[in-house]
mmCIF file of C-alpha atoms in Angstrom:
data_model
loop_
_atom_site.group_PDB
_atom_site.id
_atom_site.type_symbol
_atom_site.label_atom_id
_atom_site.label_comp_id
_atom_site.label_asym_id
_atom_site.label_seq_id
_atom_site.Cartn_x
_atom_site.Cartn_y
_atom_site.Cartn_z
ATOM 1 C CA MET A 82 87.171 162.380 37.356
ATOM 2 C CA LYS A 83 89.043 165.668 37.173
ATOM 3 C CA ASN A 84 85.971 167.496 35.877
ATOM 4 C CA LEU A 85 83.851 165.938 38.605
ATOM 5 C CA LEU A 86 86.253 167.126 41.317
ATOM 6 C CA LYS A 87 86.353 170.593 39.771
ATOM 7 C CA LYS A 88 82.561 170.742 39.583
ATOM 8 C CA TYR A 89 82.133 169.770 43.232
ATOM 9 C CA SER A 90 85.290 171.386 44.649
ATOM 10 C CA THR A 91 83.350 174.094 46.494
ATOM 11 C CA PHE A 92 81.085 171.524 48.120
ATOM 12 C CA ILE A 93 84.053 169.301 49.017
ATOM 13 C CA LYS A 94 85.799 172.280 50.649
ATOM 14 C CA TYR A 95 82.543 173.125 52.424
ATOM 15 C CA ILE A 96 82.358 169.581 53.796
ATOM 16 C CA PHE A 97 85.911 169.917 55.142
ATOM 17 C CA SER A 98 85.173 173.338 56.621
ATOM 18 C CA ALA A 99 81.926 172.142 58.156
ATOM 19 C CA GLY A 100 83.556 168.961 59.411
ATOM 20 C CA THR A 101 86.343 170.750 61.235
ATOM 21 C CA SER A 102 83.873 173.320 62.577
ATOM 22 C CA PHE A 103 81.578 170.495 63.656
ATOM 23 C CA ILE A 104 84.388 168.777 65.571
ATOM 24 C CA LEU A 105 85.314 172.055 67.240
ATOM 25 C CA ASP A 106 81.655 172.826 68.038
ATOM 26 C CA GLN A 107 80.911 169.339 69.405
ATOM 27 C CA GLY A 108 84.032 169.307 71.554
ATOM 28 C CA LEU A 109 83.353 172.736 72.994
ATOM 29 C CA PHE A 110 79.651 171.891 73.486
ATOM 30 C CA ARG A 111 80.575 168.790 75.475
ATOM 31 C CA LEU A 112 83.152 170.650 77.588
ATOM 32 C CA PHE A 113 80.788 173.522 78.368
ATOM 33 C CA LEU A 114 77.993 171.052 79.121
ATOM 34 C CA ILE A 115 80.184 169.164 81.611
ATOM 35 C CA PHE A 116 81.127 172.350 83.446
ATOM 36 C CA LEU A 117 77.699 173.985 83.388
ATOM 37 C CA LYS A 118 75.235 171.118 83.950
ATOM 38 C CA LYS A 119 75.730 170.951 87.725
ATOM 39 C CA MET A 120 75.474 174.720 88.050
ATOM 40 C CA ILE A 121 72.474 175.530 85.861
ATOM 41 C CA GLY A 122 70.810 172.180 85.040
ATOM 42 C CA ASP A 123 68.899 171.837 81.764
ATOM 43 C CA ALA A 124 69.659 175.446 80.813
ATOM 44 C CA SER A 125 73.216 174.227 80.260
ATOM 45 C CA ILE A 126 72.111 172.838 76.868
ATOM 46 C CA PHE A 127 71.275 176.323 75.624
ATOM 47 C CA VAL A 128 74.298 178.031 77.201
ATOM 48 C CA ALA A 129 76.733 175.347 75.990
ATOM 49 C CA THR A 130 75.257 175.577 72.489
ATOM 50 C CA VAL A 131 75.667 179.356 72.387
ATOM 51 C CA LEU A 132 79.225 179.401 73.734
ATOM 52 C CA ALA A 133 80.416 176.583 71.473
ATOM 53 C CA ARG A 134 78.704 178.051 68.424
ATOM 54 C CA ILE A 135 80.174 181.518 68.931
ATOM 55 C CA ILE A 136 83.696 180.131 68.906
ATOM 56 C CA SER A 137 83.241 177.585 66.115
ATOM 57 C CA SER A 138 81.320 180.016 63.903
ATOM 58 C CA PHE A 139 84.145 182.579 63.894
ATOM 59 C CA TYR A 140 86.464 179.841 62.684
ATOM 60 C CA ASN A 141 83.887 178.639 60.136
ATOM 61 C CA TYR A 142 83.193 182.129 58.792
ATOM 62 C CA LEU A 143 86.870 182.751 58.114
ATOM 63 C CA VAL A 144 87.401 179.379 56.413
ATOM 64 C CA ASN A 145 84.236 179.662 54.306
ATOM 65 C CA ARG A 146 84.939 183.244 53.303
ATOM 66 C CA ASN A 147 88.602 182.767 52.442
ATOM 67 C CA ALA A 148 88.922 179.138 51.315
ATOM 68 C CA VAL A 149 85.531 177.698 50.384
ATOM 69 C CA PHE A 150 83.626 180.469 48.624
ATOM 70 C CA LYS A 151 86.748 182.618 48.063
ATOM 71 C CA THR A 152 85.306 186.081 48.213
ATOM 72 C CA ASP A 153 87.496 188.674 46.519
ATOM 73 C CA LYS A 154 87.040 191.379 49.131
ATOM 74 C CA LYS A 155 90.031 192.033 51.357
ATOM 75 C CA GLY A 156 89.791 192.742 55.062
ATOM 76 C CA MET A 157 86.596 192.458 57.054
ATOM 77 C CA ASP A 158 83.510 192.348 54.884
ATOM 78 C CA SER A 159 80.648 193.611 57.033
ATOM 79 C CA THR A 160 77.934 192.492 54.606
ATOM 80 C CA THR A 161 78.876 188.810 54.569
ATOM 81 C CA PHE A 162 79.761 188.958 58.264
ATOM 82 C CA VAL A 163 76.307 190.224 59.275
ATOM 83 C CA LYS A 164 74.482 187.791 56.962
ATOM 84 C CA TYR A 165 76.592 184.872 58.139
ATOM 85 C CA PHE A 166 76.074 185.582 61.830
ATOM 86 C CA ALA A 167 72.331 186.125 61.329
ATOM 87 C CA LEU A 168 72.277 182.607 59.897
ATOM 88 C CA VAL A 169 74.361 181.382 62.850
ATOM 89 C CA VAL A 170 71.875 182.853 65.348
ATOM 90 C CA ILE A 171 68.933 181.231 63.570
ATOM 91 C CA GLN A 172 70.754 177.915 63.293
ATOM 92 C CA MET A 173 71.815 178.087 66.936
ATOM 93 C CA CYS A 174 68.231 178.639 68.091
ATOM 94 C CA VAL A 175 66.923 175.795 65.928
ATOM 95 C CA SER A 176 69.751 173.462 66.998
ATOM 96 C CA SER A 177 69.475 174.118 70.724
ATOM 97 C CA SER A 178 65.673 173.873 70.645
ATOM 98 C CA LEU A 179 65.691 170.574 68.750
ATOM 99 C CA VAL A 180 68.395 169.151 71.036
ATOM 100 C CA PHE A 181 66.437 170.247 74.112
ATOM 101 C CA ILE A 182 63.189 168.736 72.784
ATOM 102 C CA GLY A 183 64.970 165.536 71.773
ATOM 103 C CA TYR A 184 66.623 165.267 75.178
ATOM 104 C CA LYS A 185 63.314 165.741 76.989
ATOM 105 C CA ILE A 186 61.468 163.236 74.772
ATOM 106 C CA LEU A 187 64.167 160.595 74.312
ATOM 107 C CA GLY A 188 66.159 161.069 77.512
ATOM 108 C CA ILE A 189 69.449 160.195 75.802
ATOM 109 C CA ASP A 190 72.771 162.024 75.817
ATOM 110 C CA GLU A 191 72.491 165.560 74.450
ATOM 111 C CA THR A 192 75.595 165.182 72.294
ATOM 112 C CA LEU A 193 74.075 162.170 70.513
ATOM 113 C CA ILE A 194 70.968 164.187 69.706
ATOM 114 C CA LYS A 195 72.997 167.202 68.557
ATOM 115 C CA ILE A 196 74.871 165.246 65.875
ATOM 116 C CA PRO A 197 71.917 164.398 63.560
ATOM 117 C CA VAL A 198 70.330 167.792 64.200
ATOM 118 C CA ASP A 199 73.481 169.615 63.084
ATOM 119 C CA VAL A 200 74.015 167.314 60.084
ATOM 120 C CA PHE A 201 70.529 168.239 58.870
ATOM 121 C CA LEU A 202 71.215 171.946 59.385
ATOM 122 C CA PHE A 203 74.575 171.571 57.594
ATOM 123 C CA MET A 204 72.862 170.766 54.286
ATOM 124 C CA ILE A 205 70.480 173.691 54.517
ATOM 125 C CA ASN A 206 73.290 176.083 55.455
ATOM 126 C CA TYR A 207 75.397 175.156 52.423
ATOM 127 C CA PHE A 208 72.733 176.379 50.031
ATOM 128 C CA ILE A 209 72.001 179.506 52.050
ATOM 129 C CA GLN A 210 75.686 180.441 52.214
ATOM 130 C CA LYS A 211 76.314 179.691 48.556
ATOM 131 C CA LYS A 212 73.256 181.558 47.236
ATOM 132 C CA PHE A 213 72.752 184.416 49.707
ATOM 133 C CA ILE A 214 75.820 185.056 51.845
ATOM 134 C CA PHE A 215 79.005 184.515 49.861
ATOM 135 C CA ASN A 216 77.484 185.002 46.400
ATOM 136 C CA GLU A 217 79.149 188.022 44.820
ATOM 137 C CA ASN A 218 76.809 188.232 41.839
#
């Protein structure tokens, strides 16, 4: 059991990091959506996604860099920062587009559509971060 935990410790930490980021992102998304929907209508999905993701991704970057993948570099690392936020922008575009399409097709609450979309993207992002962003080899 100890060897199993050691083998998967990075992934377990990633799940925790992603989970807390997810909760932060979902909460902020919902709050921004409530405030913006009456002002800007359907565009609120995109704006709420962007605002929530900006805030939650800063938190997620710091946790992933310092606790999950434990990069040795001290201070701000511009290489991982740029790679990470390029991934965030791509993920944000995919997430908001899929939520918008799902909302238009299914007509159900945007937050309920966002959950499975972001869970799917979570798995893809783990491998991208591990292999291309926080890999020091």
